[in-house]
PDB file of C-alpha atoms in Angstrom:
ATOM      1  CA  MET A 172     -66.449  24.864-129.424  1.00  0.00           C
ATOM      2  CA  LYS A 173     -66.975  23.955-125.878  1.00  0.00           C
ATOM      3  CA  ASN A 174     -64.053  25.730-124.610  1.00  0.00           C
ATOM      4  CA  VAL A 175     -65.302  29.020-126.510  1.00  0.00           C
ATOM      5  CA  TYR A 176     -68.771  28.651-125.124  1.00  0.00           C
ATOM      6  CA  LEU A 177     -67.288  28.259-121.371  1.00  0.00           C
ATOM      7  CA  LEU A 178     -64.862  31.225-122.071  1.00  0.00           C
ATOM      8  CA  LEU A 179     -67.935  33.557-123.229  1.00  0.00           C
ATOM      9  CA  LEU A 180     -69.992  32.346-120.209  1.00  0.00           C
ATOM     10  CA  SER A 181     -67.051  33.264-117.922  1.00  0.00           C
ATOM     11  CA  LEU A 182     -67.149  36.743-119.378  1.00  0.00           C
ATOM     12  CA  LEU A 183     -70.706  37.037-118.648  1.00  0.00           C
ATOM     13  CA  ILE A 184     -70.632  36.109-115.035  1.00  0.00           C
ATOM     14  CA  THR A 185     -69.033  39.169-113.419  1.00  0.00           C
ATOM     15  CA  LEU A 186     -72.105  41.369-112.632  1.00  0.00           C
ATOM     16  CA  THR A 187     -72.061  45.136-112.559  1.00  0.00           C
ATOM     17  CA  PRO A 188     -72.637  46.440-109.359  1.00  0.00           C
ATOM     18  CA  ALA A 189     -76.091  47.242-108.426  1.00  0.00           C
ATOM     19  CA  SER A 190     -75.515  50.859-107.760  1.00  0.00           C
ATOM     20  CA  GLN A 191     -74.352  51.251-111.541  1.00  0.00           C
ATOM     21  CA  LEU A 192     -77.404  49.536-112.670  1.00  0.00           C
ATOM     22  CA  LEU A 193     -79.796  51.671-110.484  1.00  0.00           C
ATOM     23  CA  ALA A 194     -78.696  54.933-112.129  1.00  0.00           C
ATOM     24  CA  GLU A 195     -80.043  53.737-115.357  1.00  0.00           C
ATOM     25  CA  ASP A 196     -82.722  51.480-116.526  1.00  0.00           C
ATOM     26  CA  GLY A 197     -81.327  47.983-117.822  1.00  0.00           C
ATOM     27  CA  SER A 198     -82.955  48.355-121.458  1.00  0.00           C
ATOM     28  CA  THR A 199     -82.034  51.900-121.857  1.00  0.00           C
ATOM     29  CA  ALA A 200     -78.388  51.038-120.667  1.00  0.00           C
ATOM     30  CA  ILE A 201     -77.778  48.042-122.844  1.00  0.00           C
ATOM     31  CA  LYS A 202     -79.160  50.102-126.093  1.00  0.00           C
ATOM     32  CA  ARG A 203     -76.995  52.965-125.204  1.00  0.00           C
ATOM     33  CA  LEU A 204     -73.959  50.878-124.888  1.00  0.00           C
ATOM     34  CA  ALA A 205     -74.826  48.790-127.941  1.00  0.00           C
ATOM     35  CA  GLY A 206     -75.076  52.156-129.914  1.00  0.00           C
ATOM     36  CA  GLN A 207     -71.554  53.146-128.962  1.00  0.00           C
ATOM     37  CA  ILE A 208     -70.066  49.588-129.442  1.00  0.00           C
ATOM     38  CA  SER A 209     -71.655  49.112-132.947  1.00  0.00           C
ATOM     39  CA  GLU A 210     -69.876  52.369-134.130  1.00  0.00           C
ATOM     40  CA  LEU A 211     -66.470  50.743-133.437  1.00  0.00           C
ATOM     41  CA  LYS A 212     -67.297  47.868-136.125  1.00  0.00           C
ATOM     42  CA  LEU A 213     -65.973  45.153-134.142  1.00  0.00           C
ATOM     43  CA  GLY A 214     -67.006  41.730-135.789  1.00  0.00           C
ATOM     44  CA  PHE A 215     -66.616  39.507-138.743  1.00  0.00           C
ATOM     45  CA  GLY A 216     -68.407  39.531-142.314  1.00  0.00           C
ATOM     46  CA  ASP A 217     -71.721  41.498-141.951  1.00  0.00           C
ATOM     47  CA  TYR A 218     -72.021  40.976-138.280  1.00  0.00           C
ATOM     48  CA  PHE A 219     -70.803  43.465-135.493  1.00  0.00           C
ATOM     49  CA  LEU A 220     -70.752  43.617-131.777  1.00  0.00           C
ATOM     50  CA  GLY A 221     -73.739  45.816-130.522  1.00  0.00           C
ATOM     51  CA  GLN A 222     -75.460  45.710-133.855  1.00  0.00           C
ATOM     52  CA  THR A 223     -79.212  44.845-133.955  1.00  0.00           C
ATOM     53  CA  LEU A 224     -79.685  42.194-136.427  1.00  0.00           C
ATOM     54  CA  THR A 225     -81.282  42.966-139.800  1.00  0.00           C
ATOM     55  CA  GLU A 226     -84.540  41.157-140.720  1.00  0.00           C
ATOM     56  CA  GLN A 227     -82.539  38.859-143.125  1.00  0.00           C
ATOM     57  CA  GLN A 228     -79.969  38.022-140.416  1.00  0.00           C
ATOM     58  CA  LYS A 229     -82.787  36.976-138.121  1.00  0.00           C
ATOM     59  CA  ASP A 230     -84.122  34.512-140.879  1.00  0.00           C
ATOM     60  CA  THR A 231     -80.564  33.098-141.035  1.00  0.00           C
ATOM     61  CA  ALA A 232     -80.763  32.680-137.201  1.00  0.00           C
ATOM     62  CA  LYS A 233     -83.919  30.801-137.377  1.00  0.00           C
ATOM     63  CA  LYS A 234     -82.413  28.506-140.173  1.00  0.00           C
ATOM     64  CA  ASN A 235     -79.066  27.976-138.443  1.00  0.00           C
ATOM     65  CA  ALA A 236     -80.189  27.906-134.744  1.00  0.00           C
ATOM     66  CA  ILE A 237     -77.904  26.360-132.153  1.00  0.00           C
ATOM     67  CA  GLU A 238     -79.872  25.160-129.127  1.00  0.00           C
ATOM     68  CA  LYS A 239     -77.177  25.373-126.408  1.00  0.00           C
ATOM     69  CA  THR A 240     -76.971  29.044-125.561  1.00  0.00           C
ATOM     70  CA  ILE A 241     -77.189  31.463-122.433  1.00  0.00           C
ATOM     71  CA  LYS A 242     -80.479  32.485-120.873  1.00  0.00           C
ATOM     72  CA  GLY A 243     -82.329  35.221-122.621  1.00  0.00           C
ATOM     73  CA  SER A 244     -80.152  34.895-125.777  1.00  0.00           C
ATOM     74  CA  TYR A 245     -80.366  32.895-129.030  1.00  0.00           C
ATOM     75  CA  LYS A 246     -77.232  31.613-130.868  1.00  0.00           C
ATOM     76  CA  PHE A 247     -76.768  30.674-134.489  1.00  0.00           C
ATOM     77  CA  HIS A 248     -74.067  30.323-136.996  1.00  0.00           C
ATOM     78  CA  ASP A 249     -73.454  31.999-140.408  1.00  0.00           C
ATOM     79  CA  ASN A 250     -70.464  30.832-142.735  1.00  0.00           C
ATOM     80  CA  GLY A 251     -68.382  29.924-139.885  1.00  0.00           C
ATOM     81  CA  ILE A 252     -69.481  33.040-137.712  1.00  0.00           C
ATOM     82  CA  PHE A 253     -71.010  32.152-134.329  1.00  0.00           C
ATOM     83  CA  ILE A 254     -73.411  34.766-133.066  1.00  0.00           C
ATOM     84  CA  ILE A 255     -75.157  35.221-129.837  1.00  0.00           C
ATOM     85  CA  ALA A 256     -78.044  37.705-129.609  1.00  0.00           C
ATOM     86  CA  SER A 257     -80.451  39.063-126.941  1.00  0.00           C
ATOM     87  CA  VAL A 258     -83.953  37.767-127.402  1.00  0.00           C
ATOM     88  CA  ALA A 259     -85.434  40.835-126.131  1.00  0.00           C
ATOM     89  CA  ASN A 260     -83.974  43.320-128.744  1.00  0.00           C
ATOM     90  CA  ASP A 261     -81.860  41.266-131.193  1.00  0.00           C
ATOM     91  CA  ILE A 262     -78.851  42.910-130.125  1.00  0.00           C
ATOM     92  CA  ILE A 263     -75.524  41.053-130.777  1.00  0.00           C
ATOM     93  CA  ILE A 264     -73.854  40.440-127.419  1.00  0.00           C
ATOM     94  CA  GLY A 265     -71.144  38.106-128.491  1.00  0.00           C
ATOM     95  CA  MET A 266     -69.407  36.413-131.376  1.00  0.00           C
ATOM     96  CA  TYR A 267     -66.641  34.049-132.456  1.00  0.00           C
ATOM     97  CA  GLN A 268     -64.721  32.269-135.169  1.00  0.00           C
ATOM     98  CA  GLU A 269     -62.766  29.044-134.507  1.00  0.00           C
ATOM     99  CA  ASN A 270     -60.609  26.482-136.391  1.00  0.00           C
ATOM    100  CA  PRO A 271     -59.780  23.668-134.124  1.00  0.00           C
ATOM    101  CA  THR A 272     -57.184  22.222-136.787  1.00  0.00           C
ATOM    102  CA  ALA A 273     -55.416  25.257-137.894  1.00  0.00           C
ATOM    103  CA  SER A 274     -52.168  24.940-139.636  1.00  0.00           C
ATOM    104  CA  GLN A 275     -49.369  27.522-138.964  1.00  0.00           C
ATOM    105  CA  ARG A 276     -50.446  29.111-142.303  1.00  0.00           C
ATOM    106  CA  ASP A 277     -53.961  29.394-141.252  1.00  0.00           C
ATOM    107  CA  MET A 278     -52.851  30.862-138.015  1.00  0.00           C
ATOM    108  CA  LYS A 279     -50.642  33.521-139.664  1.00  0.00           C
ATOM    109  CA  ASN A 280     -53.392  34.476-142.223  1.00  0.00           C
ATOM    110  CA  MET A 281     -55.809  34.949-139.357  1.00  0.00           C
ATOM    111  CA  VAL A 282     -53.715  36.999-137.467  1.00  0.00           C
ATOM    112  CA  GLY A 283     -52.588  38.876-140.421  1.00  0.00           C
ATOM    113  CA  LYS A 284     -56.399  39.570-141.310  1.00  0.00           C
ATOM    114  CA  LEU A 285     -57.142  40.705-137.595  1.00  0.00           C
ATOM    115  CA  MET A 286     -54.312  43.147-137.806  1.00  0.00           C
ATOM    116  CA  MET A 287     -55.623  44.530-141.135  1.00  0.00           C
ATOM    117  CA  GLN A 288     -59.093  44.976-139.560  1.00  0.00           C
ATOM    118  CA  PHE A 289     -58.237  46.142-136.052  1.00  0.00           C
ATOM    119  CA  GLU A 290     -54.659  47.730-136.496  1.00  0.00           C
ATOM    120  CA  GLU A 291     -51.575  46.718-134.149  1.00  0.00           C
ATOM    121  CA  PRO A 292     -52.937  44.812-131.230  1.00  0.00           C
ATOM    122  CA  THR A 293     -53.076  46.311-127.618  1.00  0.00           C
ATOM    123  CA  LYS A 294     -51.281  43.545-126.035  1.00  0.00           C
ATOM    124  CA  MET A 295     -49.883  39.941-126.594  1.00  0.00           C
ATOM    125  CA  ALA A 296     -49.509  37.622-123.737  1.00  0.00           C
ATOM    126  CA  HIS A 297     -47.552  33.996-123.439  1.00  0.00           C
ATOM    127  CA  ASP A 298     -47.251  33.991-127.217  1.00  0.00           C
ATOM    128  CA  LYS A 299     -50.609  32.407-127.359  1.00  0.00           C
ATOM    129  CA  LEU A 300     -52.973  35.400-126.603  1.00  0.00           C
ATOM    130  CA  ILE A 301     -53.513  38.635-128.665  1.00  0.00           C
ATOM    131  CA  TYR A 302     -55.847  41.453-127.238  1.00  0.00           C
ATOM    132  CA  TRP A 303     -57.504  44.369-129.120  1.00  0.00           C
ATOM    133  CA  ALA A 304     -59.044  46.582-126.568  1.00  0.00           C
ATOM    134  CA  PHE A 305     -61.245  49.400-127.306  1.00  0.00           C
ATOM    135  CA  GLY A 306     -62.625  52.568-125.788  1.00  0.00           C
ATOM    136  CA  LYS A 307     -65.029  55.089-127.135  1.00  0.00           C
ATOM    137  CA  GLU A 308     -62.291  56.711-129.307  1.00  0.00           C
ATOM    138  CA  GLY A 309     -61.222  53.453-130.623  1.00  0.00           C
ATOM    139  CA  ILE A 310     -58.226  51.170-130.076  1.00  0.00           C
ATOM    140  CA  LEU A 311     -56.517  51.437-126.576  1.00  0.00           C
ATOM    141  CA  SER A 312     -52.737  51.459-126.137  1.00  0.00           C
ATOM    142  CA  GLN A 313     -51.325  48.759-123.882  1.00  0.00           C
ATOM    143  CA  GLU A 314     -50.533  51.590-121.154  1.00  0.00           C
ATOM    144  CA  LEU A 315     -54.262  52.799-121.280  1.00  0.00           C
ATOM    145  CA  PHE A 316     -55.574  49.101-121.326  1.00  0.00           C
ATOM    146  CA  ASP A 317     -53.488  48.225-118.303  1.00  0.00           C
ATOM    147  CA  MET A 318     -54.587  51.377-116.372  1.00  0.00           C
ATOM    148  CA  ALA A 319     -58.414  50.689-117.262  1.00  0.00           C
ATOM    149  CA  LYS A 320     -58.400  47.036-116.237  1.00  0.00           C
ATOM    150  CA  SER A 321     -58.918  47.843-112.706  1.00  0.00           C
ATOM    151  CA  THR A 322     -62.448  49.607-113.346  1.00  0.00           C
ATOM    152  CA  ASP A 323     -63.430  48.640-116.876  1.00  0.00           C
ATOM    153  CA  SER A 324     -64.581  52.042-117.234  1.00  0.00           C
ATOM    154  CA  GLU A 325     -62.586  52.951-120.291  1.00  0.00           C
ATOM    155  CA  ILE A 326     -62.711  49.498-122.055  1.00  0.00           C
ATOM    156  CA  LEU A 327     -66.053  49.268-124.078  1.00  0.00           C
ATOM    157  CA  ALA A 328     -65.226  46.092-125.975  1.00  0.00           C
ATOM    158  CA  THR A 329     -62.428  43.563-126.826  1.00  0.00           C
ATOM    159  CA  VAL A 330     -61.412  41.267-129.571  1.00  0.00           C
ATOM    160  CA  LYS A 331     -59.290  38.237-128.482  1.00  0.00           C
ATOM    161  CA  PHE A 332     -57.398  35.871-130.429  1.00  0.00           C
ATOM    162  CA  SER A 333     -56.100  32.838-128.832  1.00  0.00           C
ATOM    163  CA  SER A 334     -54.197  29.551-129.790  1.00  0.00           C
ATOM    164  CA  ASP A 335     -53.311  26.446-127.894  1.00  0.00           C
ATOM    165  CA  GLN A 336     -50.009  26.489-129.787  1.00  0.00           C
ATOM    166  CA  PRO A 337     -47.419  29.384-129.965  1.00  0.00           C
ATOM    167  CA  ILE A 338     -48.452  31.997-132.504  1.00  0.00           C
ATOM    168  CA  ARG A 339     -44.828  32.241-133.345  1.00  0.00           C
ATOM    169  CA  PRO A 340     -42.737  29.115-134.128  1.00  0.00           C
ATOM    170  CA  THR A 341     -40.364  28.300-131.127  1.00  0.00           C
ATOM    171  CA  GLU A 342     -37.567  27.709-133.923  1.00  0.00           C
ATOM    172  CA  LYS A 343     -36.898  30.337-136.703  1.00  0.00           C
ATOM    173  CA  PRO A 344     -36.908  28.476-139.988  1.00  0.00           C
ATOM    174  CA  LYS A 345     -33.943  28.563-142.109  1.00  0.00           C
ATOM    175  CA  GLU A 346     -34.183  30.414-145.540  1.00  0.00           C
ATOM    176  CA  GLY A 347     -36.365  28.590-147.847  1.00  0.00           C
ATOM    177  CA  GLU A 348     -37.846  26.176-145.239  1.00  0.00           C
ATOM    178  CA  ASP A 349     -40.902  28.281-144.088  1.00  0.00           C
ATOM    179  CA  GLN A 350     -43.260  25.717-146.006  1.00  0.00           C
ATOM    180  CA  LYS A 351     -41.641  22.645-144.609  1.00  0.00           C
ATOM    181  CA  VAL A 352     -41.867  24.007-140.991  1.00  0.00           C
ATOM    182  CA  GLU A 353     -45.454  25.095-141.492  1.00  0.00           C
ATOM    183  CA  GLU A 354     -46.301  21.698-142.931  1.00  0.00           C
ATOM    184  CA  SER A 355     -44.707  19.781-140.034  1.00  0.00           C
ATOM    185  CA  ALA A 356     -46.070  21.842-137.284  1.00  0.00           C
ATOM    186  CA  LYS A 357     -48.492  20.557-134.849  1.00  0.00           C
ATOM    187  CA  PRO A 358     -52.198  21.741-135.935  1.00  0.00           C
ATOM    188  CA  ALA A 359     -53.489  24.418-133.448  1.00  0.00           C
ATOM    189  CA  SER A 360     -57.024  25.072-132.216  1.00  0.00           C
ATOM    190  CA  ILE A 361     -57.488  28.780-132.693  1.00  0.00           C
ATOM    191  CA  TYR A 362     -60.341  31.113-131.917  1.00  0.00           C
ATOM    192  CA  VAL A 363     -61.286  34.911-132.227  1.00  0.00           C
ATOM    193  CA  LEU A 364     -63.739  36.299-129.841  1.00  0.00           C
ATOM    194  CA  SER A 365     -65.544  39.611-129.842  1.00  0.00           C
ATOM    195  CA  THR A 366     -67.146  40.766-126.603  1.00  0.00           C
ATOM    196  CA  SER A 367     -67.952  43.655-124.131  1.00  0.00           C
ATOM    197  CA  ASP A 368     -67.800  43.098-120.672  1.00  0.00           C
ATOM    198  CA  GLN A 369     -69.970  46.230-119.826  1.00  0.00           C
ATOM    199  CA  LEU A 370     -72.630  44.953-122.443  1.00  0.00           C
ATOM    200  CA  SER A 371     -72.538  41.387-121.075  1.00  0.00           C
ATOM    201  CA  ASN A 372     -72.737  42.496-117.530  1.00  0.00           C
ATOM    202  CA  ILE A 373     -75.953  44.409-117.892  1.00  0.00           C
ATOM    203  CA  PHE A 374     -77.411  41.505-120.163  1.00  0.00           C
ATOM    204  CA  LEU A 375     -76.664  39.047-117.515  1.00  0.00           C
ATOM    205  CA  ALA A 376     -78.175  41.274-114.697  1.00  0.00           C
ATOM    206  CA  GLN A 377     -81.406  41.493-116.979  1.00  0.00           C
ATOM    207  CA  ASN A 378     -81.669  37.683-117.368  1.00  0.00           C
ATOM    208  CA  LYS A 379     -80.832  36.192-113.935  1.00  0.00           C
TER     209      LYS A 379
END
């Protein structure tokens, strides 16, 4: 959990240039962006990035509060989903799921579930990271993602799956030995994180 928290914090420390923030009030900008992002339905269970928490979800947040969080936010968990929301407007600014002792089958099931939910990923890196990047119209291709990375102007939000073990086994199992390979493989620490750099940047600028 510590590694996930540090990663989310690192995503929040690159501030949007002041000239961009001056063109639009911070509160207005965060609501506008959150509205666009929430339409993409990037999340888990009944929680989506950019969504404003319902009254029932806010009750859950009070019951399952987690003390350590980022300034101006509150953090809680609900059935294995960890959510970070803004104190000012209850907008979800980040969320993640994690499994520190995942088997190969757990990892395969998680990746399969993400692909069913978000379609084919935008990019895979080092056999331990999978990215789904989204613009206003939906998921971005790897070509558009690589072009947009320099400005982040087209990237509204990302979903990132990460594992400390290779997502694909280094040795292809022989026929009928899949289960044996899965059982003998070293457990992996995996997590999936849903965030928006644009949303996070404005949030952090408001909560210096």
